[in-house]
């Protein structure tokens, strides 16, 4: 199959008018000029590698779209699958939380529910359009989680582990006053009640210290299985150093510039939220992803809670001159592939999987240059295609156009 007359984003440059030849599920040739023909109506579109998301919280929202309104796991997975494909995502790590007590969400984040969700992802993977993988978010204060997580690791049902600590007063929620306000608005409770709940939570955690020996056992098992390990919400260089000793290779969503810079100095990949980069601010009042990118301490973006933000943030970063387009696209493709150890994808090159997103770049002033996904290919097969690409390539007879 030929895709011709495309703008093609490569790791080191952009081909303004080129062609891609696909055989089976792999790319076999990339030309820096158009081919004689194209098997899809893609002339004038931009081709980028299929987007790779290493952290997306969307599945939990699909399962529980409203508080206490639970939907079947398989239904939630297939609905999210369509949303991801339409966003140009071809590989997605569904973030599944192992958190005994969640002040922001209900029982959907408990460890027994997490086990069931992980099993559902495994059962449905071959039926999904996107390559859906499991990102196990291990809340280190949850002493009930390690046995469940270790069992899932032994069964090869997990593909990425992250170490999370959402204790108020540190990490993402180091500003307690901001945390009280956020809790009050999110749960629609009084500020006083939010403060009381928070203090009770902090006291509960103090009564049961974090079992670092057990956490070390989890990370050792993950390393033995060649699995990437991420830290979460690093706020100080000291926290980064601890995570480094535990074998983490990814620092996701660092909340301070010092933490992000220290992680990069140690050779860790640093991921920030794509919504943060797109909006220009953190919802928690922490580090701005744009500032961190400008400082050169970030090499990846993650969907966090909105998959559509990945593509839009990458293009906005290029439009604002923070990075050339080919470097900005690497934030959501090849750099992520490198971090999660998927060497077979993330770039448009011969021998790589034919995971490709085809985009229409708007040049209208009111669109702010916002790209639109017209088609998404995974393993050389279309998993999403809109009417612009699916339209017949042969012009209709003159009488039909009259």
Short mmCIF file of C-alpha atoms in Angstrom, two decimals:
data_model
loop_
_atom_site.label_atom_id
_atom_site.label_comp_id
_atom_site.label_asym_id
_atom_site.label_seq_id
_atom_site.Cartn_x
_atom_site.Cartn_y
_atom_site.Cartn_z
CA UNK A 1 0.00 0.00 0.00
CA UNK A 2 1.26 3.45 -0.94
CA UNK A 3 0.47 6.67 0.92
CA UNK A 4 1.62 9.48 -1.35
CA UNK A 5 1.96 13.24 -1.55
CA UNK A 6 2.23 13.59 2.22
CA UNK A 7 4.10 15.84 4.57
CA UNK A 8 6.07 13.28 6.60
CA UNK A 9 7.50 13.98 10.05
CA UNK A 10 10.69 11.98 10.59
CA UNK A 11 12.82 11.92 13.78
CA UNK A 12 15.35 14.42 12.37
CA UNK A 13 13.44 16.41 9.75
CA UNK A 14 10.21 16.93 7.85
CA UNK A 15 9.69 15.80 4.26
CA UNK A 16 7.34 18.33 2.66
CA UNK A 17 6.08 16.02 -0.12
CA UNK A 18 6.91 12.36 0.22
CA UNK A 19 5.49 8.86 0.19
CA UNK A 20 5.33 5.82 2.46
CA UNK A 21 5.07 2.22 1.27
CA UNK A 22 3.54 -0.34 3.61
CA UNK A 23 3.65 -4.10 3.22
CA UNK A 24 1.69 -6.16 5.71
CA UNK A 25 2.10 -4.53 9.11
CA UNK A 26 5.43 -2.77 8.50
CA UNK A 27 6.81 0.24 6.70
CA UNK A 28 9.17 -0.85 3.92
CA UNK A 29 10.03 2.40 2.15
CA UNK A 30 9.94 6.17 2.73
CA UNK A 31 10.45 8.49 -0.24
CA UNK A 32 11.31 12.19 -0.22
CA UNK A 33 9.07 12.70 -3.26
CA UNK A 34 5.52 11.59 -4.19
CA UNK A 35 4.90 8.11 -5.55
CA UNK A 36 3.05 7.61 -8.85
CA UNK A 37 -0.14 6.64 -7.01
CA UNK A 38 -1.69 6.42 -3.55
CA UNK A 39 -4.06 3.81 -2.18
CA UNK A 40 -5.82 6.32 0.09
CA UNK A 41 -6.92 9.88 -0.52
CA UNK A 42 -4.22 11.43 1.67
CA UNK A 43 -2.64 14.11 -0.56
CA UNK A 44 -1.79 17.20 1.45
CA UNK A 45 -2.08 15.48 4.83
CA UNK A 46 0.70 15.23 7.41
CA UNK A 47 1.94 11.81 8.53
CA UNK A 48 3.35 11.33 12.02
CA UNK A 49 4.10 8.09 13.89
CA UNK A 50 1.18 6.64 15.80
CA UNK A 51 1.02 8.40 19.17
CA UNK A 52 2.14 6.44 22.25
CA UNK A 53 0.54 7.35 25.57
CA UNK A 54 2.28 5.99 28.66
CA UNK A 55 -0.22 7.33 31.20
CA UNK A 56 -3.92 7.83 30.63
CA UNK A 57 -6.48 7.96 33.46
CA UNK A 58 -9.46 7.90 31.10
CA UNK A 59 -10.54 4.28 31.63
CA UNK A 60 -11.55 4.93 35.22
CA UNK A 61 -13.78 7.77 34.01
CA UNK A 62 -15.32 5.51 31.37
CA UNK A 63 -16.07 2.89 34.03
CA UNK A 64 -17.54 5.47 36.44
CA UNK A 65 -18.69 8.45 34.35
CA UNK A 66 -20.66 9.73 37.34
CA UNK A 67 -20.14 8.98 41.04
CA UNK A 68 -21.46 5.49 41.83
CA UNK A 69 -22.64 4.97 38.22
CA UNK A 70 -20.55 1.97 37.15
CA UNK A 71 -20.50 0.62 33.60
CA UNK A 72 -19.27 -2.82 32.45
CA UNK A 73 -15.51 -2.94 32.02
CA UNK A 74 -15.61 -4.30 28.48
CA UNK A 75 -17.99 -1.54 27.38
CA UNK A 76 -15.76 1.10 28.97
CA UNK A 77 -12.69 -0.34 27.24
CA UNK A 78 -14.24 -0.34 23.78
CA UNK A 79 -15.58 3.20 24.17
CA UNK A 80 -12.17 4.45 25.25
CA UNK A 81 -10.58 2.47 22.42
CA UNK A 82 -12.59 4.45 19.85
CA UNK A 83 -11.68 7.73 21.48
CA UNK A 84 -7.98 6.87 21.44
CA UNK A 85 -7.98 5.76 17.81
CA UNK A 86 -9.72 8.99 16.81
CA UNK A 87 -7.02 10.94 18.64
CA UNK A 88 -4.19 9.35 16.62
CA UNK A 89 -3.12 7.06 19.49
CA UNK A 90 -1.99 3.58 18.49
CA UNK A 91 -0.39 2.42 21.77
CA UNK A 92 -1.92 3.30 25.13
CA UNK A 93 -1.06 2.43 28.71
CA UNK A 94 -4.26 2.47 30.74
CA UNK A 95 -3.38 3.78 34.19
CA UNK A 96 -4.99 1.50 36.77
CA UNK A 97 -4.74 2.67 40.39
CA UNK A 98 -4.02 0.39 43.31
CA UNK A 99 -5.20 2.78 46.01
CA UNK A 100 -7.01 1.50 49.08
CA UNK A 101 -8.38 4.91 49.99
CA UNK A 102 -9.01 7.55 47.38
CA UNK A 103 -10.20 10.96 48.45
CA UNK A 104 -10.93 11.95 44.87
CA UNK A 105 -12.51 8.81 43.44
CA UNK A 106 -14.66 6.00 44.78
CA UNK A 107 -14.00 2.27 44.97
CA UNK A 108 -12.96 2.12 41.31
CA UNK A 109 -9.41 2.71 42.56
CA UNK A 110 -9.30 -0.01 45.22
CA UNK A 111 -6.84 -2.84 44.72
CA UNK A 112 -9.49 -5.56 44.25
CA UNK A 113 -11.24 -3.48 41.59
CA UNK A 114 -7.88 -2.74 39.98
CA UNK A 115 -7.22 -6.47 39.65
CA UNK A 116 -10.54 -6.95 37.86
CA UNK A 117 -9.87 -4.02 35.51
CA UNK A 118 -6.41 -5.38 34.64
CA UNK A 119 -7.92 -8.77 33.88
CA UNK A 120 -10.57 -7.13 31.69
CA UNK A 121 -7.88 -5.32 29.68
CA UNK A 122 -6.04 -8.61 29.19
CA UNK A 123 -9.23 -10.38 28.08
CA UNK A 124 -10.17 -7.66 25.57
CA UNK A 125 -6.73 -6.71 24.18
CA UNK A 126 -6.94 -8.72 20.98
CA UNK A 127 -10.37 -7.25 20.22
CA UNK A 128 -9.29 -3.62 20.60
CA UNK A 129 -8.13 -1.32 17.81
CA UNK A 130 -5.37 0.29 19.88
CA UNK A 131 -2.53 -1.68 21.49
CA UNK A 132 -3.85 -1.33 25.05
CA UNK A 133 -1.40 -2.03 27.86
CA UNK A 134 -1.52 -1.82 31.65
CA UNK A 135 0.18 0.90 33.68
CA UNK A 136 -0.13 -0.19 37.31
CA UNK A 137 -0.19 2.84 39.59
CA UNK A 138 1.09 1.50 42.90
CA UNK A 139 0.09 3.79 45.76
CA UNK A 140 2.98 3.19 48.15
CA UNK A 141 0.87 3.95 51.24
CA UNK A 142 -1.51 1.08 50.40
CA UNK A 143 -0.23 -1.96 52.25
CA UNK A 144 -2.89 -4.19 50.69
CA UNK A 145 -1.70 -3.55 47.14
CA UNK A 146 1.71 -5.34 46.97
CA UNK A 147 0.39 -8.96 47.05
CA UNK A 148 -2.13 -8.16 44.31
CA UNK A 149 0.41 -6.34 42.18
CA UNK A 150 3.08 -9.00 42.63
CA UNK A 151 0.60 -11.66 41.54
CA UNK A 152 -0.29 -9.67 38.41
CA UNK A 153 3.39 -9.16 37.63
CA UNK A 154 4.03 -12.89 37.85
CA UNK A 155 1.13 -13.46 35.46
CA UNK A 156 2.56 -10.93 32.96
CA UNK A 157 -0.59 -8.82 33.09
CA UNK A 158 1.25 -5.54 33.78
CA UNK A 159 3.48 -3.63 31.37
CA UNK A 160 4.55 -0.57 33.38
CA UNK A 161 4.68 0.15 37.13
CA UNK A 162 4.69 3.59 38.72
CA UNK A 163 5.24 4.48 42.37
CA UNK A 164 2.66 6.98 43.59
CA UNK A 165 2.29 8.84 46.87
CA UNK A 166 -0.69 11.18 47.00
CA UNK A 167 -0.33 11.97 50.70
CA UNK A 168 -1.38 15.61 51.17
CA UNK A 169 1.45 17.93 52.16
CA UNK A 170 4.02 16.61 49.66
CA UNK A 171 4.31 15.68 46.01
CA UNK A 172 1.45 16.91 43.85
CA UNK A 173 -0.40 18.19 46.92
CA UNK A 174 2.44 19.88 48.78
CA UNK A 175 0.40 23.09 49.06
CA UNK A 176 -2.21 22.11 51.66
CA UNK A 177 -4.31 25.24 51.27
CA UNK A 178 -4.58 24.62 47.54
CA UNK A 179 -5.43 20.99 48.29
CA UNK A 180 -8.26 21.95 50.65
CA UNK A 181 -9.70 24.23 47.98
CA UNK A 182 -9.41 21.59 45.27
CA UNK A 183 -11.03 18.95 47.48
CA UNK A 184 -13.87 21.29 48.35
CA UNK A 185 -14.59 22.10 44.70
CA UNK A 186 -14.13 18.54 43.40
CA UNK A 187 -16.30 16.79 45.99
CA UNK A 188 -18.67 19.72 46.53
CA UNK A 189 -18.06 19.81 50.26
CA UNK A 190 -17.25 22.65 52.63
CA UNK A 191 -13.66 23.81 53.00
CA UNK A 192 -13.80 22.92 56.71
CA UNK A 193 -14.91 19.37 55.97
CA UNK A 194 -12.22 19.03 53.31
CA UNK A 195 -9.62 20.13 55.84
CA UNK A 196 -10.91 17.65 58.44
CA UNK A 197 -10.82 14.78 55.93
CA UNK A 198 -7.31 15.69 54.87
CA UNK A 199 -5.98 15.79 58.42
CA UNK A 200 -7.53 12.39 59.13
CA UNK A 201 -5.92 10.98 56.01
CA UNK A 202 -2.48 12.33 56.95
CA UNK A 203 -2.80 10.92 60.47
CA UNK A 204 -3.83 7.51 59.14
CA UNK A 205 -0.76 7.35 56.91
CA UNK A 206 1.52 8.40 59.78
CA UNK A 207 0.19 5.48 61.83
CA UNK A 208 1.18 3.01 59.09
CA UNK A 209 4.63 3.95 57.76
CA UNK A 210 5.49 3.15 54.16
CA UNK A 211 6.97 -0.36 53.81
CA UNK A 212 9.94 0.45 51.58
CA UNK A 213 11.24 -3.12 51.74
CA UNK A 214 8.01 -4.35 50.14
CA UNK A 215 8.15 -1.59 47.53
CA UNK A 216 11.72 -2.62 46.75
CA UNK A 217 10.48 -6.19 46.23
CA UNK A 218 7.91 -4.95 43.71
CA UNK A 219 10.42 -2.86 41.77
CA UNK A 220 12.99 -5.67 41.77
CA UNK A 221 10.42 -8.03 40.28
CA UNK A 222 9.52 -5.46 37.64
CA UNK A 223 13.20 -4.96 36.75
CA UNK A 224 13.74 -8.70 36.46
CA UNK A 225 10.93 -8.79 33.92
CA UNK A 226 12.50 -5.96 31.91
CA UNK A 227 9.66 -3.62 32.77
CA UNK A 228 9.97 0.18 32.90
CA UNK A 229 9.34 1.74 36.31
CA UNK A 230 8.20 5.31 36.87
CA UNK A 231 8.11 7.62 39.83
CA UNK A 232 5.22 10.04 40.18
CA UNK A 233 4.93 13.67 41.26
CA UNK A 234 8.56 14.05 42.31
CA UNK A 235 8.88 17.32 44.21
CA UNK A 236 12.53 17.42 45.33
CA UNK A 237 15.93 16.13 44.15
CA UNK A 238 15.96 14.01 47.30
CA UNK A 239 12.75 12.27 46.20
CA UNK A 240 14.25 11.72 42.74
CA UNK A 241 17.36 10.19 44.32
CA UNK A 242 15.21 7.75 46.31
CA UNK A 243 13.28 6.76 43.20
CA UNK A 244 16.55 6.32 41.30
CA UNK A 245 17.79 3.90 43.96
CA UNK A 246 14.59 1.90 43.53
CA UNK A 247 15.33 1.51 39.83
CA UNK A 248 12.93 3.99 38.26
CA UNK A 249 13.83 5.18 34.77
CA UNK A 250 10.91 7.57 34.25
CA UNK A 251 9.91 10.59 36.32
CA UNK A 252 6.32 11.38 35.46
CA UNK A 253 4.72 14.71 36.29
CA UNK A 254 7.49 16.21 38.47
CA UNK A 255 6.03 19.15 40.35
CA UNK A 256 9.15 21.31 40.57
CA UNK A 257 11.84 22.40 38.12
CA UNK A 258 14.55 21.19 40.48
CA UNK A 259 13.10 17.68 40.56
CA UNK A 260 12.67 17.55 36.78
CA UNK A 261 16.21 18.81 36.18
CA UNK A 262 17.70 16.30 38.61
CA UNK A 263 15.81 13.45 36.97
CA UNK A 264 17.20 14.42 33.56
CA UNK A 265 20.69 14.77 35.04
CA UNK A 266 20.40 11.17 36.25
CA UNK A 267 19.43 10.01 32.75
CA UNK A 268 15.76 9.45 33.53
CA UNK A 269 13.00 10.19 31.04
CA UNK A 270 10.76 13.01 32.23
CA UNK A 271 7.08 13.06 31.32
CA UNK A 272 4.70 15.96 31.81
CA UNK A 273 0.96 16.11 31.23
CA UNK A 274 -0.16 17.05 27.73
CA UNK A 275 -3.16 19.00 29.12
CA UNK A 276 -0.71 20.99 31.24
CA UNK A 277 1.37 21.76 28.13
CA UNK A 278 -1.71 22.65 26.09
CA UNK A 279 -3.26 24.91 28.73
CA UNK A 280 0.05 26.35 29.88
CA UNK A 281 -0.64 25.71 33.56
CA UNK A 282 -0.92 22.85 36.03
CA UNK A 283 -4.35 22.26 37.57
CA UNK A 284 -2.58 21.84 40.92
CA UNK A 285 -0.56 25.03 40.61
CA UNK A 286 2.67 23.09 40.15
CA UNK A 287 5.32 23.12 37.41
CA UNK A 288 4.22 24.35 34.00
CA UNK A 289 4.96 21.77 31.30
CA UNK A 290 5.77 24.54 28.82
CA UNK A 291 8.32 26.07 31.18
CA UNK A 292 9.89 22.66 31.73
CA UNK A 293 10.05 21.97 27.98
CA UNK A 294 11.60 25.39 27.38
CA UNK A 295 14.20 24.55 30.04
CA UNK A 296 15.06 21.30 28.25
CA UNK A 297 14.16 19.00 31.14
CA UNK A 298 11.18 17.20 29.55
CA UNK A 299 11.28 14.60 26.78
CA UNK A 300 7.75 13.12 26.92
CA UNK A 301 4.11 14.08 27.21
CA UNK A 302 1.33 11.87 28.57
CA UNK A 303 -2.43 12.14 28.12
CA UNK A 304 -3.05 12.19 31.87
CA UNK A 305 -6.81 12.78 31.61
CA UNK A 306 -7.33 13.86 27.97
CA UNK A 307 -5.93 11.90 24.97
CA UNK A 308 -6.76 14.64 22.47
CA UNK A 309 -4.32 16.96 24.25
CA UNK A 310 -1.30 14.90 23.12
CA UNK A 311 -1.37 15.90 19.46
CA UNK A 312 -2.58 19.43 20.12
CA UNK A 313 0.10 20.10 22.73
CA UNK A 314 2.88 18.85 20.46
CA UNK A 315 1.80 21.14 17.61
CA UNK A 316 1.34 24.09 19.96
CA UNK A 317 4.86 23.61 21.30
CA UNK A 318 6.16 23.75 17.72
CA UNK A 319 4.01 26.76 16.83
CA UNK A 320 5.31 28.66 19.85
CA UNK A 321 8.90 27.95 18.82
CA UNK A 322 9.76 25.90 21.90
CA UNK A 323 10.86 23.01 19.65
CA UNK A 324 10.99 22.29 15.92
CA UNK A 325 8.00 20.22 14.77
CA UNK A 326 9.97 16.99 14.42
CA UNK A 327 11.32 17.37 17.96
CA UNK A 328 7.87 18.23 19.35
CA UNK A 329 6.36 15.12 17.76
CA UNK A 330 9.06 12.99 19.42
CA UNK A 331 7.53 14.02 22.78
CA UNK A 332 4.52 11.84 21.95
CA UNK A 333 6.13 9.14 19.79
CA UNK A 334 9.76 7.99 19.63
CA UNK A 335 10.85 9.34 23.02
CA UNK A 336 7.95 7.51 24.66
CA UNK A 337 8.75 4.31 22.76
CA UNK A 338 12.31 4.54 24.07
CA UNK A 339 11.15 5.10 27.65
CA UNK A 340 8.74 2.15 27.68
CA UNK A 341 11.13 -0.12 25.74
CA UNK A 342 9.11 -0.56 22.55
CA UNK A 343 11.78 -0.52 19.86
CA UNK A 344 9.45 -1.59 17.05
CA UNK A 345 7.43 1.65 16.82
CA UNK A 346 7.47 5.40 17.34
CA UNK A 347 9.12 6.48 14.08
CA UNK A 348 8.26 6.43 10.39
CA UNK A 349 11.11 4.35 9.00
CA UNK A 350 11.62 1.11 7.07
CA UNK A 351 11.34 -1.92 9.32
CA UNK A 352 9.13 -0.21 11.89
CA UNK A 353 5.50 -1.04 12.53
CA UNK A 354 3.12 0.82 10.26
CA UNK A 355 1.55 2.79 13.11
CA UNK A 356 0.76 6.15 11.53
CA UNK A 357 -1.55 9.08 12.24
CA UNK A 358 -2.64 11.17 9.24
CA UNK A 359 -3.48 14.79 10.02
CA UNK A 360 -4.97 17.80 8.34
CA UNK A 361 -3.14 20.92 9.46
CA UNK A 362 -5.41 23.94 9.57
CA UNK A 363 -4.02 27.32 8.62
CA UNK A 364 -7.17 29.24 9.50
CA UNK A 365 -6.66 31.99 12.04
CA UNK A 366 -9.60 30.94 14.18
CA UNK A 367 -8.25 27.37 14.42
CA UNK A 368 -4.89 28.48 15.82
CA UNK A 369 -3.27 25.97 13.47
CA UNK A 370 -4.97 23.10 15.27
CA UNK A 371 -4.43 19.74 13.50
CA UNK A 372 -7.26 17.25 12.95
CA UNK A 373 -6.80 13.49 12.82
CA UNK A 374 -8.17 12.21 9.51
CA UNK A 375 -7.01 8.60 9.80
CA UNK A 376 -5.09 6.32 12.15
CA UNK A 377 -3.28 3.18 11.00
CA UNK A 378 -2.08 0.45 13.31
CA UNK A 379 0.00 -2.35 11.84
CA UNK A 380 -0.85 -1.00 8.41
CA UNK A 381 -4.61 -1.26 8.92
CA UNK A 382 -6.98 1.65 9.38
CA UNK A 383 -8.47 1.75 12.88
CA UNK A 384 -9.95 5.21 12.35
CA UNK A 385 -10.82 7.03 9.16
CA UNK A 386 -13.06 10.02 8.53
CA UNK A 387 -14.95 10.98 5.38
CA UNK A 388 -12.07 13.03 3.97
CA UNK A 389 -9.76 10.02 3.68
CA UNK A 390 -12.50 7.47 3.04
CA UNK A 391 -13.98 9.52 0.16
CA UNK A 392 -13.72 7.91 -3.32
CA UNK A 393 -10.49 8.86 -5.10
CA UNK A 394 -12.12 8.76 -8.54
CA UNK A 395 -13.96 11.98 -9.46
CA UNK A 396 -17.71 11.47 -10.04
CA UNK A 397 -19.12 11.92 -13.57
CA UNK A 398 -19.75 15.45 -14.77
CA UNK A 399 -23.52 14.98 -14.61
CA UNK A 400 -23.30 14.17 -10.87
CA UNK A 401 -21.34 17.35 -10.20
CA UNK A 402 -23.75 19.61 -12.10
#
